[in-house]
Amino acid sequence: MEWAWEPRALTKAGAHVILAVRNTDLGKQRAAEMSAMDGPTSVIKLDLADLSSVRAFPAQLDGDIDILVNNAGTLTDHRKETVDGFEMTLGTNLLGPFALTNLLLPRVRSQIINVGSDAHKSATLRLDDMHLRHNKWTRLGSYARSKLAVMLWGLELDRRLRAAGSPIVTQLTHPGWVASNLSNISDAPLMSLVQRGATAVADRFANDIDEGAATTLYCISEPVPPGSFVGVSGRFGLSGEPALIGRTPLASDYDVAARLAAFAEEETGTRLEV
């Protein structure tokens, strides 16, 4: 899983950040680094690929939270499943955050930001086979499909919040192409060669990790309309300043979004109670 870039930027802005991480030792190391330079940071164990971990998380959290940022992004080099039997990419990028948001919603005060991706524009959606048990699985295809699902979830989440007259607002973001460790997923020689090439290109053309936080911070600090998709202004959606950007017709389809949310509710056994 990639290391999230938002916490560093948020602590610099004076926020008390709670890092929800699988590796608490590494999380505490990062938290200590950020606390020493900026603001207070806490660490709580969370594995989004394990619903038992997701369900245990709220009990470890003291009080309410102002802003929930769901920024999971994972890739795998072969098809595998979570402990709950979900396709790993979908389980980590969508179903875990979906369940977490539903469980935490009563304690969220103001905002939910879901990190989607322009990758959704290349995705196909198979609501009859979301875990790709019968259709072809590919590494990048599964990632794009999971992010399309996040986009649709964000659409339905915004609709439900507005319909209920909730004070909570939600947005979707696309951070651009960020020079992070997201693609470091395999030790296989061919994959390692591809990763090294991608890293070299990213180091030259992609946003650095601080710039990758800009779209999330823009949603927090600017009067961005609820339900907006905030990406970057550069060509091909790779880098640039935060800007409102478009999404595909499929990612804007409320009927499909409702069906996607119903699927996620059934899989996770959680429901958004606004």
Coordinates of C-alpha atoms in Angstrom, one line a residue:
M1 CA 0.0 0.0 0.0
E2 CA 1.2 3.5 -0.8
W3 CA 2.3 5.9 2.0
A4 CA -0.3 8.6 2.2
W5 CA 0.9 12.1 1.5
E6 CA -2.0 14.1 3.1
P7 CA -1.0 13.6 6.8
R8 CA 2.3 15.5 6.4
A9 CA 0.6 18.5 4.7
L10 CA -2.3 18.5 7.3
T11 CA 0.1 18.5 10.3
K12 CA 1.9 21.4 8.7
A13 CA -1.4 23.2 8.6
G14 CA -1.8 22.6 12.4
A15 CA -4.3 19.7 12.3
H16 CA -4.2 16.8 14.8
V17 CA -3.9 13.9 12.4
I18 CA -4.8 10.3 13.1
L19 CA -2.9 7.8 11.0
A20 CA -4.9 4.7 10.4
V21 CA -2.3 2.2 9.3
R22 CA -1.6 -1.5 9.0
N23 CA 2.0 -1.3 10.2
T24 CA 1.8 0.6 13.5
D25 CA 5.6 0.5 14.0
L26 CA 6.2 2.3 10.8
G27 CA 3.2 4.5 11.5
K28 CA 4.6 5.5 14.9
Q29 CA 8.0 6.3 13.2
R30 CA 6.3 8.6 10.7
A31 CA 4.1 10.1 13.4
A32 CA 7.1 11.0 15.5
E33 CA 8.8 12.6 12.5
M34 CA 5.7 14.7 11.8
S35 CA 5.0 15.6 15.4
A36 CA 8.6 16.8 15.8
M37 CA 8.3 19.1 12.9
D38 CA 4.7 20.1 12.9
G39 CA 1.6 19.2 14.9
P40 CA 0.3 16.3 17.0
T41 CA -0.2 12.9 15.3
S42 CA -1.7 9.7 16.6
V43 CA -1.6 6.2 15.2
I44 CA -4.3 3.5 15.3
K45 CA -4.1 0.1 13.6
L46 CA -6.3 -0.4 10.6
D47 CA -6.2 -3.0 7.8
L48 CA -8.8 -2.0 5.2
A49 CA -8.4 -5.5 3.6
D50 CA -9.9 -7.1 6.8
L51 CA -13.4 -6.2 7.9
S52 CA -12.8 -7.3 11.4
S53 CA -10.0 -4.7 11.7
V54 CA -12.4 -2.1 10.2
R55 CA -15.1 -2.9 12.7
A56 CA -12.6 -2.7 15.6
F57 CA -11.3 0.7 14.6
P58 CA -14.1 3.0 16.0
A59 CA -13.7 1.6 19.5
Q60 CA -10.0 2.7 19.4
L61 CA -10.9 6.3 18.4
D62 CA -11.5 8.9 21.1
G63 CA -14.2 11.4 20.5
D64 CA -15.4 12.7 17.1
I65 CA -13.4 13.7 14.0
D66 CA -13.8 16.7 11.8
I67 CA -12.7 15.3 8.5
L68 CA -12.4 11.8 7.2
V69 CA -10.0 11.3 4.3
N70 CA -10.2 7.9 2.6
N71 CA -7.1 7.7 0.5
A72 CA -6.5 4.0 0.1
G73 CA -4.7 3.0 -3.1
T74 CA -3.2 -0.4 -3.6
L75 CA -2.1 -2.5 -6.6
T76 CA -1.2 -6.2 -6.7
D77 CA 0.9 -8.1 -9.2
H78 CA -1.6 -11.0 -9.3
R79 CA -5.1 -11.7 -8.4
K80 CA -5.6 -12.5 -4.7
E81 CA -8.3 -12.1 -2.1
T82 CA -8.8 -10.5 1.3
V83 CA -9.6 -12.6 4.4
D84 CA -13.2 -11.8 3.7
G85 CA -13.0 -13.2 0.2
F86 CA -13.0 -9.9 -1.7
E87 CA -10.7 -9.3 -4.7
M88 CA -7.8 -7.5 -3.0
T89 CA -7.8 -4.2 -4.9
L90 CA -11.5 -3.7 -4.7
G91 CA -11.6 -4.8 -1.0
T92 CA -8.8 -2.4 0.0
N93 CA -9.7 0.6 -2.2
L94 CA -13.5 0.5 -1.9
L95 CA -15.1 -2.0 0.4
G96 CA -12.9 -1.3 3.5
P97 CA -13.2 2.5 3.2
F98 CA -16.9 2.1 2.5
A99 CA -17.5 0.1 5.7
L100 CA -15.3 2.4 7.7
T101 CA -17.2 5.5 6.6
N102 CA -20.5 3.9 7.4
L103 CA -19.3 3.0 10.9
L104 CA -17.7 6.4 11.6
L105 CA -20.4 8.6 10.1
P106 CA -22.1 9.4 13.4
R107 CA -18.8 10.8 14.6
V108 CA -17.8 12.8 11.5
R109 CA -18.5 16.5 12.0
S110 CA -18.0 18.2 8.7
Q111 CA -16.4 16.5 5.7
I112 CA -15.6 13.2 4.0
I113 CA -13.1 13.2 1.2
N114 CA -12.7 10.1 -1.0
V115 CA -9.6 9.9 -3.2
G116 CA -10.7 8.6 -6.6
S117 CA -8.6 8.8 -9.7
D118 CA -8.7 9.8 -13.4
A119 CA -7.9 6.1 -13.9
H120 CA -11.7 5.6 -13.6
K121 CA -12.0 6.9 -17.2
S122 CA -10.4 3.7 -18.6
A123 CA -12.4 1.3 -16.4
T124 CA -15.2 -1.1 -17.1
L125 CA -17.7 -2.1 -14.4
R126 CA -19.1 -5.6 -14.0
L127 CA -21.7 -5.4 -11.3
D128 CA -22.4 -9.1 -11.8
D129 CA -18.8 -10.0 -11.2
M130 CA -17.2 -7.2 -9.1
H131 CA -14.6 -9.6 -7.7
L132 CA -13.6 -10.8 -11.2
R133 CA -14.0 -14.4 -10.4
H134 CA -15.2 -15.2 -13.9
N135 CA -13.9 -12.4 -16.0
K136 CA -10.3 -11.5 -16.8
W137 CA -8.3 -9.9 -14.1
T138 CA -5.4 -7.4 -14.9
R139 CA -3.3 -5.4 -12.5
L140 CA -4.1 -1.9 -13.9
G141 CA -7.6 -2.9 -14.9
S142 CA -8.5 -3.9 -11.3
Y143 CA -7.1 -0.7 -10.0
A144 CA -9.0 1.5 -12.5
R145 CA -12.2 -0.5 -11.8
S146 CA -11.8 0.0 -8.0
K147 CA -11.4 3.7 -8.5
L148 CA -14.5 3.9 -10.7
A149 CA -16.3 2.2 -7.9
V150 CA -15.0 4.8 -5.5
M151 CA -16.2 7.5 -7.9
L152 CA -19.7 6.0 -7.9
W153 CA -19.7 5.6 -4.2
G154 CA -18.8 9.2 -3.8
L155 CA -21.7 10.2 -6.1
E156 CA -24.2 8.2 -4.0
L157 CA -22.7 9.4 -0.7
D158 CA -23.2 13.0 -1.8
R159 CA -26.8 12.3 -2.9
R160 CA -27.7 10.6 0.4
L161 CA -26.1 13.4 2.5
R162 CA -27.9 16.1 0.6
A163 CA -31.2 14.2 0.6
A164 CA -31.0 13.9 4.4
G165 CA -30.1 17.6 4.9
S166 CA -26.8 16.5 6.5
P167 CA -24.3 19.2 7.5
I168 CA -21.6 16.9 6.3
V169 CA -20.2 17.5 2.8
T170 CA -18.3 15.1 0.6
Q171 CA -15.9 15.5 -2.4
L172 CA -13.9 13.3 -4.6
T173 CA -10.3 14.0 -5.6
H174 CA -7.7 13.0 -8.1
P175 CA -4.2 13.9 -6.9
G176 CA -2.5 13.5 -10.3
W177 CA 0.4 11.2 -10.8
V178 CA 2.3 11.2 -7.6
A179 CA 5.9 10.0 -7.1
S180 CA 5.1 7.6 -4.3
N181 CA 5.7 3.9 -3.6
L182 CA 2.4 2.7 -4.9
S183 CA 3.9 0.7 -7.7
N184 CA 6.4 -1.1 -5.6
I185 CA 4.5 -4.3 -5.5
S186 CA 6.7 -7.1 -6.9
D187 CA 10.2 -8.5 -6.7
A188 CA 9.8 -10.3 -10.0
P189 CA 12.6 -9.3 -12.4
L190 CA 10.3 -8.0 -15.2
M191 CA 8.0 -6.2 -12.8
S192 CA 10.9 -4.7 -11.0
L193 CA 12.3 -3.4 -14.3
V194 CA 8.9 -1.8 -15.1
Q195 CA 8.7 -0.3 -11.7
R196 CA 12.2 1.3 -12.0
G197 CA 11.2 2.8 -15.3
A198 CA 8.0 4.1 -13.9
T199 CA 9.8 5.6 -10.9
A200 CA 12.3 7.3 -13.1
V201 CA 9.6 8.9 -15.2
A202 CA 7.5 9.8 -12.1
D203 CA 10.5 11.5 -10.5
R204 CA 10.7 13.8 -13.5
F205 CA 7.1 14.5 -14.5
A206 CA 4.9 13.6 -11.5
N207 CA 3.8 15.6 -8.5
D208 CA 6.0 15.1 -5.4
I209 CA 4.2 13.9 -2.3
D210 CA 3.5 17.4 -0.9
E211 CA 1.9 18.4 -4.3
G212 CA -0.1 15.2 -4.2
A213 CA -1.9 16.4 -1.1
A214 CA -2.9 19.7 -2.8
T215 CA -6.3 18.5 -4.1
T216 CA -7.3 17.2 -0.7
L217 CA -6.2 20.4 1.1
Y218 CA -8.0 22.4 -1.6
C219 CA -11.3 20.6 -0.6
I220 CA -10.6 21.4 3.0
S221 CA -9.6 25.0 2.7
E222 CA -11.7 26.3 -0.2
P223 CA -15.5 26.6 -0.7
V224 CA -15.6 23.6 -3.0
P225 CA -19.2 22.6 -3.9
P226 CA -20.4 19.4 -2.3
G227 CA -20.0 16.4 -4.6
S228 CA -17.3 18.0 -6.7
F229 CA -14.4 16.1 -8.3
V230 CA -11.2 18.0 -7.7
G231 CA -8.2 17.1 -9.8
V232 CA -5.2 18.8 -11.3
S233 CA -5.0 21.3 -14.1
G234 CA -2.1 20.0 -16.1
R235 CA -2.3 18.1 -19.4
F236 CA -3.4 14.5 -19.2
G237 CA -4.3 14.9 -15.5
L238 CA -0.7 14.2 -14.4
S239 CA 0.2 17.3 -12.4
G240 CA -0.6 20.9 -11.9
E241 CA -2.7 23.1 -9.6
P242 CA -6.0 21.9 -8.0
A243 CA -9.0 22.4 -10.3
L244 CA -12.6 21.1 -10.7
I245 CA -12.4 18.4 -13.4
G246 CA -14.9 16.2 -15.2
R247 CA -15.7 12.6 -14.8
T248 CA -17.1 10.0 -17.3
P249 CA -20.8 9.6 -18.0
L250 CA -20.7 6.2 -16.2
A251 CA -19.1 7.8 -13.1
S252 CA -22.0 10.3 -13.1
D253 CA -24.8 7.8 -13.4
Y254 CA -26.9 7.9 -10.2
D255 CA -28.7 4.7 -11.0
V256 CA -25.4 2.8 -11.3
A257 CA -24.1 4.5 -8.2
A258 CA -27.1 3.3 -6.2
R259 CA -26.6 -0.2 -7.4
L260 CA -22.9 -0.1 -6.6
A261 CA -23.7 1.2 -3.1
A262 CA -26.2 -1.6 -2.6
F263 CA -23.5 -4.2 -3.6
A264 CA -21.1 -2.7 -1.1
E265 CA -23.7 -2.7 1.6
E266 CA -24.4 -6.3 1.1
E267 CA -20.7 -7.3 0.9
T268 CA -19.7 -5.4 4.0
G269 CA -22.9 -5.7 6.1
T270 CA -22.8 -2.0 6.8
R271 CA -25.2 0.8 5.7
L272 CA -24.9 4.5 5.5
E273 CA -27.3 5.8 8.2
V274 CA -27.6 9.5 7.6

